[in-house]
CSV table of C-alpha atoms in Angstrom, one decimal:
chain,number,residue,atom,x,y,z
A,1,UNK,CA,143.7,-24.4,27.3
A,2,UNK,CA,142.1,-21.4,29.5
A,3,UNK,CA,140.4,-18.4,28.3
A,4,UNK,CA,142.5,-15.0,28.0
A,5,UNK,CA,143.6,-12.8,30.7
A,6,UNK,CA,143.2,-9.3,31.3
A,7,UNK,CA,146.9,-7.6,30.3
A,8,UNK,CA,147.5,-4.9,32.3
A,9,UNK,CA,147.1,-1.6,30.1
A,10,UNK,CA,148.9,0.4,32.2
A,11,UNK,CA,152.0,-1.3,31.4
A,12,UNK,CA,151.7,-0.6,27.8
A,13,UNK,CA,152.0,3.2,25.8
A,14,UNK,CA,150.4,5.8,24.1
A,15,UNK,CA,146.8,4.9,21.9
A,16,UNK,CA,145.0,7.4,20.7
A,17,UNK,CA,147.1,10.4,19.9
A,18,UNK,CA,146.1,12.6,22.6
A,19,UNK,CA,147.0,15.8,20.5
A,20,UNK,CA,144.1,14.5,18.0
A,21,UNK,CA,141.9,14.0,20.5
A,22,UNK,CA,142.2,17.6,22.1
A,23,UNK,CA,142.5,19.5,18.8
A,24,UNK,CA,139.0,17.0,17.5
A,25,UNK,CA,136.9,15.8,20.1
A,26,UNK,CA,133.9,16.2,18.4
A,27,UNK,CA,135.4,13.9,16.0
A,28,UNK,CA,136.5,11.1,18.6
A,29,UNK,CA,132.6,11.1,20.2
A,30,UNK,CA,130.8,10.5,17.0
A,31,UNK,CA,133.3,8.1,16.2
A,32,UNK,CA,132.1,6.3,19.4
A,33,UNK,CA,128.9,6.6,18.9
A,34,UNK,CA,129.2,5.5,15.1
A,35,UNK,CA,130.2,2.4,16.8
A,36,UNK,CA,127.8,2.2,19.2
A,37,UNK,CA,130.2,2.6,22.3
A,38,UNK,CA,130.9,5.1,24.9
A,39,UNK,CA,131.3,8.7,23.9
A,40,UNK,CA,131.9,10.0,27.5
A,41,UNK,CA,135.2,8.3,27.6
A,42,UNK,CA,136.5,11.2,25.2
A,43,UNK,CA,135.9,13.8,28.3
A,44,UNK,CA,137.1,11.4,31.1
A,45,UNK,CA,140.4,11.1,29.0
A,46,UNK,CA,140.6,15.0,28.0
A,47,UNK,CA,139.7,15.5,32.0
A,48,UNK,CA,142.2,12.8,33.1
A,49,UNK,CA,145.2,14.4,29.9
A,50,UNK,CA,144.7,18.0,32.1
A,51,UNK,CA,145.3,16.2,35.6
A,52,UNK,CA,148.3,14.5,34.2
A,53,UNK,CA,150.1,17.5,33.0
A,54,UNK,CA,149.1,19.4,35.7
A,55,UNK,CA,150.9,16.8,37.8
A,56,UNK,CA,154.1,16.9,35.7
A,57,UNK,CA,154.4,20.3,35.5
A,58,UNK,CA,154.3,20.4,39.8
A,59,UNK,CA,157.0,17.5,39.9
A,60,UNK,CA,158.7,19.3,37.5
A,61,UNK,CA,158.5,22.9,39.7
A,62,UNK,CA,159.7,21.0,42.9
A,63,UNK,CA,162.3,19.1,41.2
A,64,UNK,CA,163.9,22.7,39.9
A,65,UNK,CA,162.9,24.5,43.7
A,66,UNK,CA,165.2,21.1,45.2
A,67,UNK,CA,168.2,21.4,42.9
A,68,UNK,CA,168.1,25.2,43.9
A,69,UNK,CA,167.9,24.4,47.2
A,70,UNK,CA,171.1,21.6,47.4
A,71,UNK,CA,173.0,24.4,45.4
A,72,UNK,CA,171.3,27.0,48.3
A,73,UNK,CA,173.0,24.2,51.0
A,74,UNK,CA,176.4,23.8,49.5
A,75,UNK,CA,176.6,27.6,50.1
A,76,UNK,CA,175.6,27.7,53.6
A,77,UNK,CA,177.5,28.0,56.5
A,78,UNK,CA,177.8,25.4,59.3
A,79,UNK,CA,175.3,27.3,61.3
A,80,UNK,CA,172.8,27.6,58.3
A,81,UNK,CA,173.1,24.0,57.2
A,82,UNK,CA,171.3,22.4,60.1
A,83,UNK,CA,168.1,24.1,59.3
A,84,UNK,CA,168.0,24.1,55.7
A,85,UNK,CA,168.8,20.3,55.8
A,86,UNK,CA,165.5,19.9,57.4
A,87,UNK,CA,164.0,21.4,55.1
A,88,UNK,CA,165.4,19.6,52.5
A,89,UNK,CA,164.0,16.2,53.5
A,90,UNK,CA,160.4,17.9,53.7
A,91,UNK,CA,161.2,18.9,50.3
A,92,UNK,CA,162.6,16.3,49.3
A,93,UNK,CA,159.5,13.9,50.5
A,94,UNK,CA,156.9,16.5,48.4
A,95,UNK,CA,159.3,15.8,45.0
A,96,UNK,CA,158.4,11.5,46.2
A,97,UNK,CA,154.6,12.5,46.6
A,98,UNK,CA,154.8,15.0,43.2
A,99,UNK,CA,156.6,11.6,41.5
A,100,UNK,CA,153.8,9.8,42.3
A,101,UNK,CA,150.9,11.8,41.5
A,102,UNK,CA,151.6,12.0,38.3
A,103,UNK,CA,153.1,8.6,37.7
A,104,UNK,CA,149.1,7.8,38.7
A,105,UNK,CA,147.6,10.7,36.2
A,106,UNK,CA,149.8,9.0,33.7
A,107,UNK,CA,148.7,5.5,34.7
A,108,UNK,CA,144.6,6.7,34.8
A,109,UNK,CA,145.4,8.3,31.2
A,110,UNK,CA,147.2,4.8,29.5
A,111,UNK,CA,143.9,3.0,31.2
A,112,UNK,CA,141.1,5.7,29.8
A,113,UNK,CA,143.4,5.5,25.9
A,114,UNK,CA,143.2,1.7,25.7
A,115,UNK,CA,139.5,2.0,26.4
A,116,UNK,CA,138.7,4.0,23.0
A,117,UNK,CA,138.6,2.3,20.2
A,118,UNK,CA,140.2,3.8,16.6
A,119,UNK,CA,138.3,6.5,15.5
A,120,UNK,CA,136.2,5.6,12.5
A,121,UNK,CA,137.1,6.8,9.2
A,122,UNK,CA,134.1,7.0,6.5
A,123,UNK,CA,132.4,3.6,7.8
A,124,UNK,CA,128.8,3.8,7.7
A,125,UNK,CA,127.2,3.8,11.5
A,126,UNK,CA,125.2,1.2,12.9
A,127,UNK,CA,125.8,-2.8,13.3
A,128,UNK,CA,126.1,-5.9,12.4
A,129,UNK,CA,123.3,-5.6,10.1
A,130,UNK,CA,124.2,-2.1,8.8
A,131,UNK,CA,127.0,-2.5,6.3
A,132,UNK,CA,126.3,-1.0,2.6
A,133,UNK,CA,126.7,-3.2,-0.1
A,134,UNK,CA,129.1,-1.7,-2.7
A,135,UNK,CA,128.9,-4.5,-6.0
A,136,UNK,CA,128.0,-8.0,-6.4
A,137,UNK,CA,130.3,-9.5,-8.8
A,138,UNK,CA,129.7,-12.7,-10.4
A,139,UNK,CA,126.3,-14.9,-11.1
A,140,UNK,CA,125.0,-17.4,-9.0
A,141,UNK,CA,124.9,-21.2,-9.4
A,142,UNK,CA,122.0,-22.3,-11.0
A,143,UNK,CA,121.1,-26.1,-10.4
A,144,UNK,CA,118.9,-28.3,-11.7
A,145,UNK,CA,118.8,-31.0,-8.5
A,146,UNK,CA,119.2,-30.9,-5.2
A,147,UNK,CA,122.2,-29.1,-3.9
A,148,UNK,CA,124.3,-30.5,-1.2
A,149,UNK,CA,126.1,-28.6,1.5
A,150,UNK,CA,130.3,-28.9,1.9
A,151,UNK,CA,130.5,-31.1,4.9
A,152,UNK,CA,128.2,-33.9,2.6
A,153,UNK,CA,130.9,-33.4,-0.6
A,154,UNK,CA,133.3,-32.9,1.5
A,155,UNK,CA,132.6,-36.5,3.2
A,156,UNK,CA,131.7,-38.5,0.2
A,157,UNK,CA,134.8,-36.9,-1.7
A,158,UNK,CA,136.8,-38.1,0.7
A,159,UNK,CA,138.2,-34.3,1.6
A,160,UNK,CA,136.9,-33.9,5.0
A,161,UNK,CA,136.3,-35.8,8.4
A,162,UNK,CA,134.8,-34.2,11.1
A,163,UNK,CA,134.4,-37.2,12.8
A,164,UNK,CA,137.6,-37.7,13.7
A,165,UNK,CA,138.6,-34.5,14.3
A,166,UNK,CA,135.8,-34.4,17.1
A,167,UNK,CA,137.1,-37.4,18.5
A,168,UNK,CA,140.9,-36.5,18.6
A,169,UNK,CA,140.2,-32.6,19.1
A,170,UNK,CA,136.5,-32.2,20.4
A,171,UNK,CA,133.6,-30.1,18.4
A,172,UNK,CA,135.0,-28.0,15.8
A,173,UNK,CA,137.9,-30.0,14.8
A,174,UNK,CA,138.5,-31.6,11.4
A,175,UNK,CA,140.8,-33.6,9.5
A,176,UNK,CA,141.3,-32.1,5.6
A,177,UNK,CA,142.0,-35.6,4.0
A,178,UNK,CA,144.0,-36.4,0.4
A,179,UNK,CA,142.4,-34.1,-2.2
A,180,UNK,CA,140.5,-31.9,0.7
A,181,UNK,CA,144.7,-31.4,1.8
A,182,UNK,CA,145.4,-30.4,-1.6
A,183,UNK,CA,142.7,-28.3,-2.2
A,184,UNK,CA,143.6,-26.0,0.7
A,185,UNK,CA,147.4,-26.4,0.1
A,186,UNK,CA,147.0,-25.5,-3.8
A,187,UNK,CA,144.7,-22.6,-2.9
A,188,UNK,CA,146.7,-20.9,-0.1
A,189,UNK,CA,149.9,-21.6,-2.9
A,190,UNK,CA,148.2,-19.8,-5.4
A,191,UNK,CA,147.5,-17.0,-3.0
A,192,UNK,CA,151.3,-16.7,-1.6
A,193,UNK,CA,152.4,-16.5,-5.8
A,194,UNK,CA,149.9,-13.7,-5.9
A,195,UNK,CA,151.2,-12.1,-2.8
A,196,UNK,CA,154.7,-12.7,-4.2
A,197,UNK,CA,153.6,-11.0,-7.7
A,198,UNK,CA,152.5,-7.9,-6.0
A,199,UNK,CA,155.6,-6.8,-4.1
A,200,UNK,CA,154.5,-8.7,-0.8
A,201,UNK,CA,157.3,-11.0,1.4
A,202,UNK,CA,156.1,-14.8,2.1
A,203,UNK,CA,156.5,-15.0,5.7
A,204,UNK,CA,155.8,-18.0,8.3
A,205,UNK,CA,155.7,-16.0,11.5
A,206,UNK,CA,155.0,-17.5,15.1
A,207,UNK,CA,151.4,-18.5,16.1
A,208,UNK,CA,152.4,-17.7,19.7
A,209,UNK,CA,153.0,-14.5,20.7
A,210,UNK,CA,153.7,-12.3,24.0
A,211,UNK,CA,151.1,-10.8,25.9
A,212,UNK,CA,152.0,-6.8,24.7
A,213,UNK,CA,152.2,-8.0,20.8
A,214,UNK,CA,148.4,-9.0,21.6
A,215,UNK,CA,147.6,-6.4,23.0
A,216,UNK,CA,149.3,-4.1,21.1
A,217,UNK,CA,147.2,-5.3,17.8
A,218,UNK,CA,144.0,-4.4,19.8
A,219,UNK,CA,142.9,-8.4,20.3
A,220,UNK,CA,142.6,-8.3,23.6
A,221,UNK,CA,139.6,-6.3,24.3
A,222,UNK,CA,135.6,-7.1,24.2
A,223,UNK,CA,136.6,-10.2,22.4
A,224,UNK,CA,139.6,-11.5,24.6
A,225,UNK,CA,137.3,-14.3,25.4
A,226,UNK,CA,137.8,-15.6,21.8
A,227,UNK,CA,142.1,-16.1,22.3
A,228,UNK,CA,143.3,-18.8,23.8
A,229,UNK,CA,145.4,-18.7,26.5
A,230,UNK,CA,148.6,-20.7,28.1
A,231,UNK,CA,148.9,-19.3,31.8
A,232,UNK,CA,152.3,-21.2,31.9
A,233,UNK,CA,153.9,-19.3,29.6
A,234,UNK,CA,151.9,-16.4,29.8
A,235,UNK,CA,151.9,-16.6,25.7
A,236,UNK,CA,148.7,-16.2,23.3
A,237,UNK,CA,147.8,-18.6,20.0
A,238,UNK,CA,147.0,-16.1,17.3
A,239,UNK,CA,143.5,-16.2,15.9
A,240,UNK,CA,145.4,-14.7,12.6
A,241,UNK,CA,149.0,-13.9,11.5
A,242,UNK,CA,148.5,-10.1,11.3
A,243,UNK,CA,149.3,-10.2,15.0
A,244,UNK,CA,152.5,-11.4,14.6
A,245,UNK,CA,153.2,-9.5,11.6
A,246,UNK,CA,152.5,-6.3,13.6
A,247,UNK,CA,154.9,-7.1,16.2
A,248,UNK,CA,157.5,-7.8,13.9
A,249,UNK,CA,158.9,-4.1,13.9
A,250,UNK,CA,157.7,-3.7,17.2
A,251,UNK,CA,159.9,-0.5,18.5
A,252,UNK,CA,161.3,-0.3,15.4
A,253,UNK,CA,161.9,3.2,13.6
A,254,UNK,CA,160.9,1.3,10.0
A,255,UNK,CA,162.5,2.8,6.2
A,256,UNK,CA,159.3,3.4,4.6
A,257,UNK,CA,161.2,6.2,1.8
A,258,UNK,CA,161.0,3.2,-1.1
A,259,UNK,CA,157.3,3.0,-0.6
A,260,UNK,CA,155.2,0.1,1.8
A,261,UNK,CA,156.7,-2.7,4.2
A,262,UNK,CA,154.1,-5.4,2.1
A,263,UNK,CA,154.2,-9.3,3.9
A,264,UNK,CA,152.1,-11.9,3.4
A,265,UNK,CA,152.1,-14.2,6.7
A,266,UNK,CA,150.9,-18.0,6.5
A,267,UNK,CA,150.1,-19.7,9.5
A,268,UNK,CA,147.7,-21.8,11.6
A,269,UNK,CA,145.3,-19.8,13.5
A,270,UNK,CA,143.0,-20.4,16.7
A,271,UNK,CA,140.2,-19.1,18.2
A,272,UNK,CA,137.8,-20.4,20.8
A,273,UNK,CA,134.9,-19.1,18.7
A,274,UNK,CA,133.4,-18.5,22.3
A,275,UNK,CA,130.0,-17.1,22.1
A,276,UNK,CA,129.1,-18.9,18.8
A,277,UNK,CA,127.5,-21.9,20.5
A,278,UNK,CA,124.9,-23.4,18.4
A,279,UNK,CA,126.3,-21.6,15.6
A,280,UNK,CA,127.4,-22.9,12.4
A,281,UNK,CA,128.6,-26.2,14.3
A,282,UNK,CA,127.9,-28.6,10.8
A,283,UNK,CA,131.1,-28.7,8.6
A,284,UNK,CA,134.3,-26.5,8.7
A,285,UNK,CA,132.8,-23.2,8.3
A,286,UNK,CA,133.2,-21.8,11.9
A,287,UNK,CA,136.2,-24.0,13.5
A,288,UNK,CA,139.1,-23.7,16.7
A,289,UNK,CA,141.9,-24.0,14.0
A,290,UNK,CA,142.1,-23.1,10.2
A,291,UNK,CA,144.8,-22.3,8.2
A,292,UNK,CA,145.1,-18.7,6.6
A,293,UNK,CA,147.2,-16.4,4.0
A,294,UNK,CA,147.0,-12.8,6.0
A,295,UNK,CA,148.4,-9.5,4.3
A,296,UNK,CA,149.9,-7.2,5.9
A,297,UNK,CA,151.1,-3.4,5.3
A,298,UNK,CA,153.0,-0.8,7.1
A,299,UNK,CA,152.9,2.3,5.2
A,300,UNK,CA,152.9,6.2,5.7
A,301,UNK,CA,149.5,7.5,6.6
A,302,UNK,CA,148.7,9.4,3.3
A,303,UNK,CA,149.6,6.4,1.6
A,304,UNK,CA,146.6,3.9,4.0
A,305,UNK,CA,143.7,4.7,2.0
A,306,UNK,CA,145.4,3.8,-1.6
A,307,UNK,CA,146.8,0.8,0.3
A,308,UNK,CA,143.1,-0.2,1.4
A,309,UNK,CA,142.3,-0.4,-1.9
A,310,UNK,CA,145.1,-2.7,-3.4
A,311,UNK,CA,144.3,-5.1,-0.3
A,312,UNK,CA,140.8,-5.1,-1.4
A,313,UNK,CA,141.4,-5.6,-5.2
A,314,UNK,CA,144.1,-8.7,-4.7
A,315,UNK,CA,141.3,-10.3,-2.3
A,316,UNK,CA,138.8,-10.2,-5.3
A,317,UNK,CA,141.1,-11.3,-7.8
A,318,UNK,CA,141.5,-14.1,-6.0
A,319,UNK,CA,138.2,-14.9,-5.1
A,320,UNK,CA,137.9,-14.6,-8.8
A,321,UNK,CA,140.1,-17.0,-9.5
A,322,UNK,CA,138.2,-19.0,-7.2
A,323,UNK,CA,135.3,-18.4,-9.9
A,324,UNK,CA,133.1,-17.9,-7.0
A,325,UNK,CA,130.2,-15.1,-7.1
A,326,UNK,CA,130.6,-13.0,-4.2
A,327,UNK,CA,129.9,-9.3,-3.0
A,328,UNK,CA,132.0,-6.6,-1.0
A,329,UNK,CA,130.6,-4.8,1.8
A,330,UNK,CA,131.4,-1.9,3.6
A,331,UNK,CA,131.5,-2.5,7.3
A,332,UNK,CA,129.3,-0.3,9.7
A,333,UNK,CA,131.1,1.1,12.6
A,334,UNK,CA,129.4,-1.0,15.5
A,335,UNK,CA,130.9,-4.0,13.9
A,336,UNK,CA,134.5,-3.0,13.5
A,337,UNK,CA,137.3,-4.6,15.3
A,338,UNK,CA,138.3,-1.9,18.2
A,339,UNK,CA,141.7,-1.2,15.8
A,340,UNK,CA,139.9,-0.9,12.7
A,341,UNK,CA,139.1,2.8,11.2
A,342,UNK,CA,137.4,0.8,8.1
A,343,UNK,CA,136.5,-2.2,7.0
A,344,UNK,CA,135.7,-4.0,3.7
A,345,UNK,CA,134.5,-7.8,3.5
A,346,UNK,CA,134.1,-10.1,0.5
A,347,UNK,CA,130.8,-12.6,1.1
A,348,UNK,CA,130.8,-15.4,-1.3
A,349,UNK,CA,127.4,-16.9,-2.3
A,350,UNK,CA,126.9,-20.2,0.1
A,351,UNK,CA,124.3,-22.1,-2.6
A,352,UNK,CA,122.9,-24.2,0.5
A,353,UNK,CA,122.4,-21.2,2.6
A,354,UNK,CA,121.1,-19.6,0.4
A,355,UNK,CA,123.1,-16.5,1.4
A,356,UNK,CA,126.7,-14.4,1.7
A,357,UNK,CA,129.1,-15.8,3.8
A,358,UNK,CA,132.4,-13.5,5.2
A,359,UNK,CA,135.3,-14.8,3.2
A,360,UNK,CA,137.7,-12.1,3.4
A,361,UNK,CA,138.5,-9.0,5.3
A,362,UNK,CA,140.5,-6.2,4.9
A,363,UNK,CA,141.0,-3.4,7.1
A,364,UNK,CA,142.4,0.2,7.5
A,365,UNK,CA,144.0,0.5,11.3
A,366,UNK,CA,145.7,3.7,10.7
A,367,UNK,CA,148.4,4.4,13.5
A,368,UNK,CA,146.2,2.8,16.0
A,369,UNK,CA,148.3,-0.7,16.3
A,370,UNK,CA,151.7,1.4,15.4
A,371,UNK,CA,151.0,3.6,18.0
A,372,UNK,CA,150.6,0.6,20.6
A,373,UNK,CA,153.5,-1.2,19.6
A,374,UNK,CA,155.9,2.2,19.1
A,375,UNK,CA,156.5,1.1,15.1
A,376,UNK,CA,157.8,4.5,13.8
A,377,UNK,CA,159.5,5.8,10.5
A,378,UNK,CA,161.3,8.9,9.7
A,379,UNK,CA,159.3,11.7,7.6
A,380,UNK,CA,160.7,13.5,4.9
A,381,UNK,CA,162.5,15.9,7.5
A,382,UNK,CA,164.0,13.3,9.4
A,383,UNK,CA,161.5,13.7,12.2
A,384,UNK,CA,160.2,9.8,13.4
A,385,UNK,CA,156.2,9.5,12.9
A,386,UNK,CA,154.2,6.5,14.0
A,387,UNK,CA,153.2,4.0,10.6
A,388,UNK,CA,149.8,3.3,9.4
A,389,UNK,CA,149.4,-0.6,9.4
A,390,UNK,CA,146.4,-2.2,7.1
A,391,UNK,CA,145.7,-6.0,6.8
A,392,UNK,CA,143.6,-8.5,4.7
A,393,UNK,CA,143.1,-12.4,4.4
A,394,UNK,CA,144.0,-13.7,0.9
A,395,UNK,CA,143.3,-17.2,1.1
A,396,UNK,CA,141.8,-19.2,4.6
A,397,UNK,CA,140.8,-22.8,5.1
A,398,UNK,CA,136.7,-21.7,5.2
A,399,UNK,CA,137.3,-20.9,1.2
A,400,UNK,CA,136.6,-25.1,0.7
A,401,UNK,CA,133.3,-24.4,1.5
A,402,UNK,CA,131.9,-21.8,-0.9
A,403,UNK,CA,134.6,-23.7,-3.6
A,404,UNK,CA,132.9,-27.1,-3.1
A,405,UNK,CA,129.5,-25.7,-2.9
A,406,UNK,CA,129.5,-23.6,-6.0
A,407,UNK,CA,131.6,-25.9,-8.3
A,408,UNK,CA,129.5,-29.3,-7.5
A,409,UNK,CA,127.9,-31.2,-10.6
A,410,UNK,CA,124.7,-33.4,-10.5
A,411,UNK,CA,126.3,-36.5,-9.9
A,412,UNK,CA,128.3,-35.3,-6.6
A,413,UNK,CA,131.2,-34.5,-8.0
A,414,UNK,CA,133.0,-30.9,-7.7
A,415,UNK,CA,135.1,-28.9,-10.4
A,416,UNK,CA,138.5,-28.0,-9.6
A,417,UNK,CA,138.8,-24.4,-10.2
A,418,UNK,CA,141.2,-23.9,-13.4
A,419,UNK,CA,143.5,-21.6,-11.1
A,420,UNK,CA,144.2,-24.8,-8.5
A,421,UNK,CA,144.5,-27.6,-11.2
A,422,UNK,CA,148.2,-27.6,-11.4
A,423,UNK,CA,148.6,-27.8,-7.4
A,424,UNK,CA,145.6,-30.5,-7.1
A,425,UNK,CA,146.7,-32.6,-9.9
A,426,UNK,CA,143.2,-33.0,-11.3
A,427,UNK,CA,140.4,-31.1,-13.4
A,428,UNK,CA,137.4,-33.0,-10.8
A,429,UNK,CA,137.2,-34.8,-7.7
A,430,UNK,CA,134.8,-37.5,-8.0
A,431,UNK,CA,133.1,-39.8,-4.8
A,432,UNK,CA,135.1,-42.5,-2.8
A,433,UNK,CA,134.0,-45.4,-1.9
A,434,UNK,CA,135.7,-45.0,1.5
């Protein structure tokens, strides 16, 4: 597998909404620099927005001046005609040129929208470094030996081989093995119930997807490297299921008057993790393919915020359930996804590490991936507006690892968590001999 190409932007729709952008400008340039990017792109697109309508209003003008002038021919007389047929081809090659001016304008304004990210909304600015933590929930594993890390329980409990994974599927392949199967089986269960419970529909959805669905979710920008690629089918291999989720009312106009479109998508997922060399390579903690339990949301805008928050709560209910300590964080602007307004994470305590690790995300995209992939509904007057779309991971294969970590007694044995007994079959896993 190959890398991901560039997808042509110009072939694709609207972005930002240009009548937000020239109403708020200020707005749109500190949300770029709140994320650490470009502000100048705002005037290039406001500069390149005048140009285009400029252009469209002359085609327009030259359009209405020719159909005056074939009705100004059909009432000429023989002698007139010759002349004012000539005329009408010069004209009629100025309409072509007008056509084409603005078809560019239009074309330099599609390229300038898909450059600027979503605009922020209340993240905190800075990086990677720079979230805020809101609450730390939970206490911490206290141990009176030597903790060790989930690829070692994971190997003597029989659960995981990276061994063989490397040698079928090269660095960053695994095998989850009896128990280690049902662990992540029992867990990601647990999590579709949950989903179920809360209004959400269980969906399996596609792990390959067309070049505009990717796009259209915002995946294929700085961090295209990280999808791969199949050039013979020109299709993509999700790195999560909210992609396909988004394109599933992809130029749709969507019935939103009974409230949220809720799904809960389970799938494989792959990324190349390019960029991460050296990087969490021991155990299953940063891997090509994992499977995952993604939420996903299409709702009115006034509803996203209120929508945010439900994502958030489920993902630490379940996480409770997990009986795992962890904290929530509010992500800082500079290390947003490009279709992300705001983002929370839940980092559970890694004992070995001695640190948070990501578990789950959740994330507000307003109308920026609706907008991209034309998903409308109708307003209370009947009038079609684009969808808010919001997304968060309930359950992923990278949970084993603060689970078998956290819950492992002195003798190397781990506690099942009380929530996954009943899909695991037993109250501890114990050491193999093989």
């Amino acid at each position: 597998m190959t890398s991901a190409k560039v997808w042509p932007c110009a072939r694709l729709s609207g972005v930002i909404d240009l009548k937000f952008l020239r109403e708020n400008p200020d707005v749109v340039r500190a949300s770029q620099v709140n994320r650490g990017e470009d502000p100048s792109l705002v005037d290039q697109l406001l500069a390149a927005d005048e140009q285009r309508r400029a252009a469209i209003v002359k085609a327009d003008q030259l359009r209405s001046e020719q159909k005056a002038f074939g009705k100004k021919i059909g009432q000429a007389s023989p002698e007139e005609r010759p002349a004012l047929l000539e005329g009408s081809n010069e004209l009629k090659e100025k309409v072509k040129a007008a056509g084409e001016e603005a078809a560019a304008a239009e074309a330099k304004v599609t390229e300038l929208q898909y450059q600027l990210s979503n605009v922020v909304e209340g993240a905190p600015a800075g990086g990677e470094d720079d979230f805020i933590v809101l609450e730390e929930v939970g206490e911490k594993p206290q141990f009176d030996f030597e903790p060790k890390d989930h690829l070692e329980l994971g190997e003597t409990l029989g659960l995981i081989d990276v061994k063989r994974g490397a040698k079928v599927g090269g660095a960053r392949f695994y095998y989850l093995t009896g128990d280690g199967a049902f662990l992540q089986l029992g867990m990601l269960m647990l999590a579709a119930q949950k989903a179920r419970e809360a209004g959400f529909k269980l969906m399996i959805p596609p792990v390959l997807v067309r070049p505009d669905v990717m796009q259209g979710t915002g995946f294929l920008g700085q961090h295209s490297d990280e999808i791969y690629y199949l050039p013979a089918d020109d299709l993509y291999l999700v790195g999560t299921s909210e992609v396909a989720l988004a394109g599933y009312h992809k130029e749709e106009i969507i019935d939103l008057s009974k409230g949220p479109l809720q799904y809960a998508g389970w799938s494989s997922c792959f990324r190349r993790e390019a960029g991460s060399h050296g990087k969490d390579t021991r155990g299953i903690l940063r891997v090509h393919q994992f499977d995952k339990l993604e939420m996903f949301v299409y709702c009115k805008p006034e509803d996203a915020e209120e929508m945010h928050q439900k994502l958030l709560n489920m993902e630490k209910d379940m996480l409770e359930a997990m009986e795992l300590s962890y904290r929530t964080i509010d992500i800082a602007g500079g290390d947003l996804g490009s279709s992300a307004a705001r983002k929370f994470d839940n980092e559970a305590w890694v004992p070995t590490q001695d640190t948070y690790r990501e578990l789950t995300s959740t994330s507000n995209c307003t109308t920026f991936q609706a907008r991209r992939l034309s998903t409308r509904y109708r307003d209370e007057n009947g009038k079609t507006q684009y969808a808010a779309t919001l997304n968060g991971t309930l359950a992923t294969t990278r949970w084993l690892v603060a689970i078998l970590e956290n819950h492992q007694q002195a003798d190397g044995s781990v506690v099942v968590p009380e929530a996954l007994r009943p899909f695991v079959g037993k109250d501890v896993l114990y050491p193999v001999n093989s």
